[in-house]
Coordinates of C-alpha atoms in Angstrom, one line a residue:
M255 CA 0.1 -0.1 -0.1
N256 CA 2.9 2.3 0.5
T257 CA 4.3 1.2 -2.0
L258 CA 1.4 2.2 -4.3
N259 CA 1.3 5.5 -2.5
Q260 CA 5.0 6.3 -2.8
N261 CA 4.8 5.6 -7.1
T262 CA 1.0 7.5 -7.6
P263 CA 2.8 11.0 -8.1
F264 CA 5.3 9.8 -10.3
R265 CA 2.6 8.2 -12.7
A266 CA 0.7 11.5 -12.3
R267 CA 3.6 13.8 -13.3
P268 CA 3.4 12.8 -17.3
L269 CA -0.4 13.4 -16.8
C270 CA -0.2 16.7 -15.2
R271 CA 1.9 18.1 -17.7
L272 CA 0.1 17.1 -20.4
L273 CA -2.9 18.9 -18.7
A274 CA -0.8 21.7 -18.1
G275 CA 0.7 22.6 -21.6
A276 CA -3.3 21.9 -23.2
A277 CA -4.3 24.3 -20.3
A278 CA -1.0 26.9 -22.0
T279 CA -2.5 25.9 -25.4
L280 CA -5.4 27.2 -24.8
L281 CA -4.7 30.4 -23.0
T282 CA -2.5 31.3 -25.7
S283 CA -4.9 30.2 -28.4
A284 CA -8.2 32.9 -26.0
A285 CA -5.1 35.1 -26.1
L286 CA -4.6 35.9 -29.4
A287 CA -8.1 35.5 -30.5
Q288 CA -9.0 38.3 -27.9
A289 CA -6.1 40.5 -29.3
Y290 CA -6.9 39.9 -33.2
P291 CA -6.5 41.1 -35.5
T292 CA -3.8 43.8 -34.7
K293 CA -2.4 43.9 -38.5
P294 CA -3.4 44.1 -42.1
I295 CA -6.2 41.0 -43.1
T296 CA -4.9 39.3 -46.7
L297 CA -7.8 37.9 -48.7
I298 CA -6.0 35.9 -51.5
V299 CA -8.7 35.4 -54.8
P300 CA -8.2 32.6 -57.2
N301 CA -8.9 34.7 -59.9
P302 CA -7.7 37.7 -62.0
P303 CA -9.7 41.3 -61.0
G304 CA -13.4 41.4 -62.6
G305 CA -16.2 39.2 -62.2
F306 CA -18.0 38.2 -59.3
V307 CA -14.7 36.3 -57.1
D308 CA -12.9 39.1 -57.3
A309 CA -16.2 41.1 -56.3
S310 CA -17.3 39.1 -53.5
A311 CA -13.3 39.7 -52.0
R312 CA -13.8 43.7 -52.8
I313 CA -17.1 43.7 -51.3
L314 CA -16.1 42.2 -48.0
S315 CA -12.6 43.8 -47.4
D316 CA -13.5 47.4 -47.2
S317 CA -16.9 46.6 -44.5
L318 CA -14.3 44.3 -42.6
A319 CA -11.4 46.9 -42.3
K320 CA -14.6 48.9 -40.5
V321 CA -14.7 46.3 -38.7
T322 CA -11.7 45.1 -37.7
S323 CA -9.8 48.8 -37.8
Q324 CA -7.2 47.0 -39.7
A325 CA -6.6 47.0 -43.2
V326 CA -7.7 44.1 -45.6
V327 CA -5.7 44.1 -48.3
V328 CA -7.2 41.8 -51.6
D329 CA -4.2 39.9 -53.9
N330 CA -5.5 38.2 -56.9
R331 CA -3.1 34.9 -57.4
G332 CA -5.3 33.4 -60.5
G333 CA -4.0 30.6 -62.6
G334 CA -4.1 27.0 -62.8
S335 CA -7.9 26.7 -62.1
G336 CA -7.0 28.6 -58.5
N337 CA -4.8 26.1 -57.7
V338 CA -2.1 28.3 -57.4
A339 CA -3.9 30.8 -54.8
Y340 CA -5.3 27.3 -52.7
Q341 CA -1.9 26.2 -52.4
H342 CA -0.1 29.8 -51.1
V343 CA -3.0 29.9 -48.5
A344 CA -2.8 26.0 -47.8
R345 CA 1.1 26.6 -46.9
A346 CA 0.5 30.2 -45.3
N347 CA 1.1 30.8 -41.6
P348 CA -1.9 29.5 -39.9
D349 CA -2.8 32.8 -37.7
G350 CA -5.9 34.5 -39.5
Y351 CA -4.0 36.6 -41.2
T352 CA -3.8 35.1 -45.0
L353 CA -7.3 34.1 -46.2
L354 CA -8.5 32.3 -49.0
N355 CA -11.4 33.4 -50.7
S356 CA -12.8 30.6 -52.2
Y357 CA -14.9 29.7 -55.3
S358 CA -17.1 26.9 -54.9
A359 CA -16.4 25.6 -58.6
Y360 CA -12.4 25.7 -57.4
H361 CA -13.3 23.9 -54.1
V362 CA -15.6 20.9 -54.6
G363 CA -14.8 21.0 -58.7
N364 CA -11.2 20.6 -58.4
P365 CA -11.0 18.0 -56.0
N366 CA -13.5 16.0 -58.6
L367 CA -11.8 16.8 -61.6
T368 CA -8.0 16.7 -60.6
P369 CA -6.2 13.6 -59.9
K370 CA -3.5 15.1 -58.3
L371 CA -3.5 18.6 -56.4
P372 CA -1.2 21.0 -55.0
W373 CA -3.6 21.2 -51.9
A374 CA -6.4 18.9 -50.2
Q375 CA -9.6 20.2 -48.6
K376 CA -8.3 19.3 -45.3
D377 CA -6.1 22.1 -45.7
F378 CA -9.0 24.8 -44.9
V379 CA -10.7 25.3 -42.2
P380 CA -14.2 27.1 -43.0
V381 CA -14.8 31.0 -41.6
A382 CA -17.7 32.2 -43.4
L383 CA -20.4 32.2 -46.5
I384 CA -20.0 35.6 -47.8
T385 CA -22.0 35.8 -51.0
V386 CA -23.6 33.8 -54.0
A387 CA -24.5 34.5 -57.1
T388 CA -27.0 32.5 -59.9
N389 CA -25.6 32.1 -63.3
V390 CA -27.1 34.0 -66.7
I391 CA -26.7 32.6 -69.9
T392 CA -25.5 35.2 -72.5
V393 CA -24.1 35.7 -76.2
H394 CA -23.0 37.7 -78.7
P395 CA -25.1 40.0 -80.3
S396 CA -24.0 37.7 -83.8
V397 CA -25.3 34.9 -82.7
P398 CA -29.2 34.6 -84.3
A399 CA -31.0 33.9 -81.6
N400 CA -33.3 36.3 -79.3
N401 CA -34.3 33.6 -76.8
L402 CA -33.3 30.7 -75.0
G403 CA -35.7 28.5 -77.6
E404 CA -34.3 30.0 -80.5
F405 CA -30.5 29.5 -78.9
I406 CA -31.2 25.6 -78.9
S407 CA -32.4 25.3 -81.8
Y408 CA -29.7 27.1 -83.7
L409 CA -27.3 24.8 -81.4
K410 CA -29.1 21.7 -82.6
A411 CA -28.8 22.8 -86.3
N412 CA -25.5 23.9 -85.7
P413 CA -23.3 21.5 -83.5
G414 CA -19.7 22.3 -82.8
K415 CA -19.8 25.9 -84.9
L416 CA -19.7 28.0 -81.5
S417 CA -17.8 28.3 -78.8
Y418 CA -18.2 28.9 -75.5
A419 CA -16.1 30.6 -72.9
S420 CA -15.0 29.8 -69.2
Q421 CA -13.2 31.1 -66.5
G422 CA -11.0 27.9 -66.4
N423 CA -10.9 24.7 -66.3
G424 CA -13.2 23.3 -63.2
S425 CA -14.8 27.2 -62.9
L426 CA -18.3 26.4 -62.7
S427 CA -19.1 28.3 -66.1
H428 CA -17.0 25.1 -67.7
I429 CA -19.1 22.6 -65.4
G430 CA -22.5 24.6 -66.0
T431 CA -22.4 24.8 -69.6
E432 CA -21.1 21.2 -70.4
M433 CA -24.3 20.4 -67.8
F434 CA -26.4 22.6 -70.0
K435 CA -24.7 21.2 -73.7
L436 CA -26.0 17.4 -71.7
Q437 CA -29.2 18.8 -70.6
T438 CA -30.1 20.3 -74.2
K439 CA -28.2 17.4 -76.3
T440 CA -26.3 20.2 -78.1
S441 CA -22.9 20.6 -78.9
M442 CA -20.1 23.4 -78.3
V443 CA -16.5 24.4 -78.0
H444 CA -14.9 25.0 -75.0
I445 CA -12.3 27.7 -74.7
P446 CA -11.0 28.4 -71.2
Y447 CA -9.7 31.5 -69.6
R448 CA -7.9 32.9 -66.6
G449 CA -10.9 34.3 -65.0
S450 CA -14.1 36.1 -66.4
G451 CA -12.2 39.2 -67.6
P452 CA -9.9 37.9 -70.1
A453 CA -12.7 35.7 -71.0
L454 CA -15.3 38.5 -71.4
Q455 CA -12.8 40.3 -73.5
D456 CA -13.8 37.8 -76.4
V457 CA -16.4 37.3 -75.5
L458 CA -17.5 41.1 -76.1
S459 CA -15.2 41.1 -79.4
G460 CA -17.5 37.9 -80.8
Q461 CA -14.3 35.7 -81.2
V462 CA -16.0 33.4 -78.8
Q463 CA -19.6 33.8 -78.9
V464 CA -21.3 32.3 -75.9
F465 CA -20.7 32.7 -71.8
I466 CA -22.3 31.2 -69.3
T467 CA -21.4 33.1 -65.6
T468 CA -22.2 34.9 -62.7
P469 CA -24.4 38.5 -63.0
P470 CA -21.2 40.5 -61.9
S471 CA -19.2 40.2 -64.8
V472 CA -21.6 40.5 -67.8
M473 CA -24.4 42.4 -65.9
G474 CA -23.4 46.0 -67.8
Q475 CA -23.1 44.5 -71.2
V476 CA -26.3 43.1 -70.9
Q477 CA -28.3 46.3 -69.9
V478 CA -26.2 48.4 -72.7
G479 CA -26.7 45.6 -75.4
K480 CA -23.4 44.6 -75.9
L481 CA -24.3 40.8 -75.2
K482 CA -27.4 39.2 -75.5
G483 CA -29.3 37.7 -72.0
L484 CA -31.2 34.7 -72.8
A485 CA -31.6 33.4 -69.2
V486 CA -30.9 33.4 -65.5
A487 CA -30.4 30.5 -64.4
G488 CA -31.6 30.3 -61.0
K489 CA -35.4 30.6 -59.2
S490 CA -36.2 34.0 -59.7
R491 CA -35.1 36.8 -62.3
H492 CA -32.3 39.1 -61.5
V493 CA -33.0 42.6 -59.9
G494 CA -30.2 43.7 -62.7
M495 CA -31.6 42.2 -65.6
P496 CA -35.2 42.3 -65.4
T497 CA -36.7 41.2 -68.0
V498 CA -34.0 38.6 -68.7
P499 CA -36.1 35.6 -68.3
T500 CA -35.4 32.5 -65.6
T501 CA -34.1 29.6 -67.9
A502 CA -37.9 27.7 -66.7
E503 CA -39.9 30.5 -67.9
A504 CA -37.9 30.1 -70.9
G505 CA -38.4 26.8 -71.4
L506 CA -35.5 24.8 -69.8
K507 CA -37.1 23.2 -66.5
G508 CA -34.4 21.9 -63.6
F509 CA -31.4 23.9 -64.8
E510 CA -30.5 26.2 -62.0
L511 CA -26.5 27.1 -61.1
E512 CA -25.7 29.2 -58.2
A513 CA -22.0 29.9 -57.4
W514 CA -20.8 30.8 -53.5
V515 CA -17.8 32.4 -52.3
G516 CA -16.7 31.4 -48.9
I517 CA -13.7 32.5 -46.6
F518 CA -11.3 29.7 -45.7
A519 CA -8.2 29.6 -43.4
P520 CA -5.3 27.9 -42.8
A521 CA -6.1 24.3 -40.9
A522 CA -4.2 24.5 -38.2
T523 CA -5.4 28.4 -37.2
P524 CA -6.7 28.4 -33.6
P525 CA -10.4 27.7 -33.6
D526 CA -11.0 30.8 -31.3
V527 CA -9.7 33.3 -34.0
V528 CA -11.9 31.4 -36.6
D529 CA -14.3 32.1 -34.5
K530 CA -13.8 35.4 -34.1
L531 CA -12.8 36.0 -37.8
S532 CA -16.3 34.7 -38.4
Q533 CA -18.6 36.9 -36.1
Q534 CA -16.3 39.9 -37.7
I535 CA -17.5 38.9 -40.8
K536 CA -20.9 38.7 -40.3
A537 CA -20.7 42.4 -38.8
A538 CA -19.3 43.4 -41.5
L539 CA -21.7 41.9 -44.3
E540 CA -24.6 43.6 -42.2
L541 CA -23.6 47.1 -42.7
P542 CA -26.3 48.7 -44.7
E543 CA -23.1 50.1 -47.4
T544 CA -22.2 46.4 -48.2
K545 CA -25.7 45.1 -48.9
T546 CA -25.7 48.7 -51.2
R547 CA -22.1 47.3 -53.1
A548 CA -23.6 43.8 -53.6
D549 CA -26.8 45.0 -54.8
G550 CA -25.0 47.6 -57.6
A551 CA -23.0 44.3 -58.6
G552 CA -25.2 41.8 -58.6
V553 CA -24.1 40.1 -56.0
E554 CA -26.4 38.3 -53.1
L555 CA -24.9 38.5 -49.6
R556 CA -25.1 35.1 -47.8
Y557 CA -23.7 34.5 -44.4
L558 CA -23.1 30.7 -42.9
P559 CA -20.9 30.4 -39.9
P560 CA -18.2 27.8 -40.2
A561 CA -20.1 24.6 -39.3
A562 CA -22.9 25.1 -41.4
L563 CA -20.2 26.3 -44.4
D564 CA -18.3 22.5 -43.4
A565 CA -22.0 21.1 -44.2
L566 CA -22.0 22.6 -47.4
V567 CA -18.5 21.8 -48.6
K568 CA -19.4 18.3 -48.3
K569 CA -22.5 18.2 -49.4
E570 CA -21.4 20.4 -53.2
T571 CA -18.5 18.3 -53.5
D572 CA -20.5 14.7 -53.5
F573 CA -22.4 16.8 -55.8
W574 CA -20.4 18.3 -57.9
A575 CA -18.8 14.5 -58.0
K576 CA -22.0 12.9 -59.7
T577 CA -22.0 15.7 -62.2
I578 CA -19.1 15.6 -63.6
K579 CA -19.0 12.1 -64.2
A580 CA -22.4 12.4 -65.7
A581 CA -21.3 14.9 -68.1
G582 CA -17.8 12.9 -68.7
I583 CA -15.8 16.2 -67.9
K584 CA -11.9 15.9 -68.1
A585 CA -9.4 18.2 -66.9
E586 CA -7.6 19.9 -69.8

């Protein structure tokens, strides 16, 4: 009995050290969160300037800077179908100061499209969903179609004659247009670009004739007649293009496309920092001026906390796996 009493303190020491270490870690994490942020935050955008993903980052950056009293810098790192930006953030210091402004098609599409990615979904922790946007089917004025029905008929009569632009392999405009082709049993040639800006230039010039993309990229061009808006791939019409019918109204039921942008941090970022940042983003999105800017850009604000964003990623990863397989989409 005495022997057991003498040995017990020695056996307990490793456990005490572990508990002390865990307590110290929790205290450090809490202290970091309480002080955070103390310096500028950088939002890494996987697309060039212009378009829905970039617009989402810029809408958030100004408002988040007001909430945090720190500068929020937008850093565009396009290329590699988003992989350049994702790899950069995956390797960044997990302190909450380098964040990924993630595009849904890259985040859930690339893992299903590219066998050997330089990053994985587990490299990131979800912080907050910030925006969503439907897609609009647009064509160059040279296309002899004034509505969606005429466009589909023209495609069927001229298989492979028209080409369509996308923001890159694996982007929603790529996968979404392939879904459109599959559903309508039509054929077009895919021309991938490094973002909406370069794609839009060639669509406006008529070198490429079709662009299914989010409203921020093309809304202004549709409004002034430089592009024809044939249908909005959503449940309701878009406020910036009220005369453009939905796909269902235009006769193509069941074809809907919604893109989203969420903020993610490197996987080892302290949970307290993630939670505080998520609440700061929520506050930023609730500012009246944030909604004004979003409405003007054709973007819908939609906040989700970390757990809900994580659930969305899992759900959509499974959905896109099935969609990519059904459409026979391959990495080009």
